[in-house]
Short mmCIF file of C-alpha atoms in Angstrom, two decimals:
data_model
loop_
_atom_site.label_atom_id
_atom_site.label_comp_id
_atom_site.label_asym_id
_atom_site.label_seq_id
_atom_site.Cartn_x
_atom_site.Cartn_y
_atom_site.Cartn_z
CA MET A 1 -18.74 -87.53 15.85
CA ALA A 2 -21.77 -89.59 16.93
CA PHE A 3 -25.21 -88.80 15.51
CA ASN A 4 -26.62 -87.12 18.62
CA GLU A 5 -23.54 -84.94 19.06
CA LYS A 6 -23.72 -83.89 15.41
CA ILE A 7 -27.38 -82.91 15.82
CA TRP A 8 -26.67 -81.01 19.05
CA GLU A 9 -23.83 -79.08 17.41
CA LEU A 10 -26.12 -78.07 14.55
CA CYS A 11 -28.90 -77.15 16.96
CA LYS A 12 -26.50 -74.77 18.78
CA LYS A 13 -26.35 -72.75 15.55
CA ILE A 14 -30.09 -71.96 15.47
CA PRO A 15 -30.20 -68.26 16.39
CA ARG A 16 -32.26 -66.86 19.21
CA GLY A 17 -35.62 -65.70 17.85
CA ARG A 18 -35.71 -68.38 15.15
CA VAL A 19 -36.93 -71.99 14.96
CA MET A 20 -35.99 -74.98 12.85
CA THR A 21 -37.87 -78.17 12.02
CA TYR A 22 -36.75 -81.69 12.83
CA LYS A 23 -36.70 -82.33 9.08
CA LEU A 24 -34.47 -79.33 8.26
CA LEU A 25 -32.11 -80.25 11.09
CA ALA A 26 -31.86 -83.82 9.76
CA GLU A 27 -31.26 -82.59 6.21
CA ALA A 28 -28.50 -80.25 7.43
CA ALA A 29 -26.83 -83.30 8.98
CA GLY A 30 -27.12 -85.16 5.67
CA THR A 31 -29.79 -87.64 6.74
CA LYS A 32 -33.52 -88.27 6.43
CA ALA A 33 -33.73 -89.66 9.97
CA TYR A 34 -36.18 -87.02 11.19
CA ARG A 35 -37.40 -89.09 14.13
CA ALA A 36 -33.83 -89.75 15.20
CA VAL A 37 -33.41 -85.97 15.45
CA GLY A 38 -36.38 -85.93 17.82
CA ASN A 39 -34.75 -88.67 19.88
CA ALA A 40 -31.52 -86.66 20.01
CA MET A 41 -33.47 -83.62 21.25
CA ASN A 42 -35.08 -85.83 23.90
CA LYS A 43 -31.63 -86.90 25.14
CA ASN A 44 -30.20 -83.37 25.14
CA PRO A 45 -28.14 -83.01 28.34
CA ASN A 46 -27.58 -79.26 27.91
CA GLY A 47 -30.92 -77.57 27.43
CA LEU A 48 -31.53 -73.93 28.32
CA LEU A 49 -33.28 -74.77 31.59
CA VAL A 50 -30.30 -76.89 32.65
CA CYS A 51 -27.32 -74.72 31.74
CA GLY A 52 -28.65 -71.28 30.79
CA TYR A 53 -27.40 -69.34 27.77
CA GLY A 54 -23.82 -70.63 28.04
CA LYS A 55 -21.69 -71.92 25.17
CA ASP A 56 -22.69 -75.52 25.91
CA MET A 57 -26.43 -74.81 25.72
CA VAL A 58 -28.27 -76.84 23.07
CA PRO A 59 -31.49 -74.90 22.36
CA CYS A 60 -33.73 -77.88 21.65
CA HIS A 61 -36.74 -75.68 22.50
CA ARG A 62 -36.18 -74.02 19.08
CA VAL A 63 -36.95 -77.24 17.19
CA VAL A 64 -40.56 -77.72 16.04
CA ASP A 65 -42.45 -79.96 13.64
CA SER A 66 -42.83 -79.22 9.92
CA SER A 67 -46.11 -77.37 10.41
CA GLY A 68 -44.73 -75.17 13.20
CA HIS A 69 -46.40 -77.05 16.04
CA LEU A 70 -44.59 -77.49 19.32
CA ARG A 71 -43.77 -81.11 20.06
CA GLY A 72 -42.12 -83.00 22.91
CA PHE A 73 -40.10 -81.09 25.46
CA ALA A 74 -38.74 -82.53 28.71
CA HIS A 75 -40.21 -79.67 30.75
CA GLY A 76 -43.58 -79.67 28.95
CA LEU A 77 -45.01 -77.71 26.04
CA ASN A 78 -45.98 -74.74 28.23
CA ALA A 79 -42.31 -74.30 29.18
CA LYS A 80 -41.25 -74.63 25.52
CA ALA A 81 -43.81 -72.00 24.50
CA ARG A 82 -42.67 -69.69 27.32
CA LEU A 83 -39.00 -69.99 26.27
CA LEU A 84 -39.82 -69.26 22.64
CA ARG A 85 -41.94 -66.25 23.63
CA MET A 86 -39.05 -64.95 25.74
CA GLU A 87 -36.97 -65.07 22.55
CA GLY A 88 -39.55 -63.04 20.63
CA ILE A 89 -41.36 -65.87 18.85
CA GLY A 90 -45.15 -65.70 18.83
CA ILE A 91 -46.99 -68.87 19.88
CA LYS A 92 -50.71 -69.44 19.48
CA GLU A 93 -52.40 -72.75 20.32
CA ASP A 94 -49.01 -74.52 20.54
CA ARG A 95 -48.00 -73.35 17.06
CA VAL A 96 -45.39 -70.82 15.93
CA VAL A 97 -46.97 -67.62 14.59
CA ASN A 98 -45.43 -66.47 11.27
CA PHE A 99 -43.78 -69.87 11.08
CA LYS A 100 -42.23 -69.49 7.62
CA MET A 101 -40.82 -66.09 8.50
CA VAL A 102 -39.01 -67.27 11.66
CA THR A 103 -37.82 -70.63 10.31
CA TYR A 104 -34.04 -70.81 10.12
CA ARG A 105 -32.28 -72.69 7.31
CA PHE A 106 -28.64 -73.64 7.09
CA THR A 107 -26.88 -72.64 3.89
CA ARG A 108 -24.71 -75.77 3.77
CA LYS A 109 -24.71 -79.32 5.11
CA LEU A 110 -22.47 -80.45 7.92
CA ARG A 111 -19.75 -82.56 6.38
CA LYS A 112 -19.56 -86.21 7.44
CA LYS A 113 -16.36 -87.14 9.21
#
């Protein structure tokens, strides 16, 4: 599985109403390539606004920086904030409210193939 596909598959596992950082997503994939995770999110062909809540949807809007701030989103930060609010996540000044409480963590790393 290529890097981007691995990241997208992990991202699909972030539950609605939770967020994950680029760093945690990279660590779950067994890498420290945090910026590469951001690039994978940027190339996501199956975001919520493209395919809805179907099984192929990659919820890249749920990925934030390590301080809980919203970063790059193809449809703009206002759209990212709106999507997160629709999922029950508080946003204030482009930052996740109660960030530590809503941050999702995987319990195990994705095995390399």
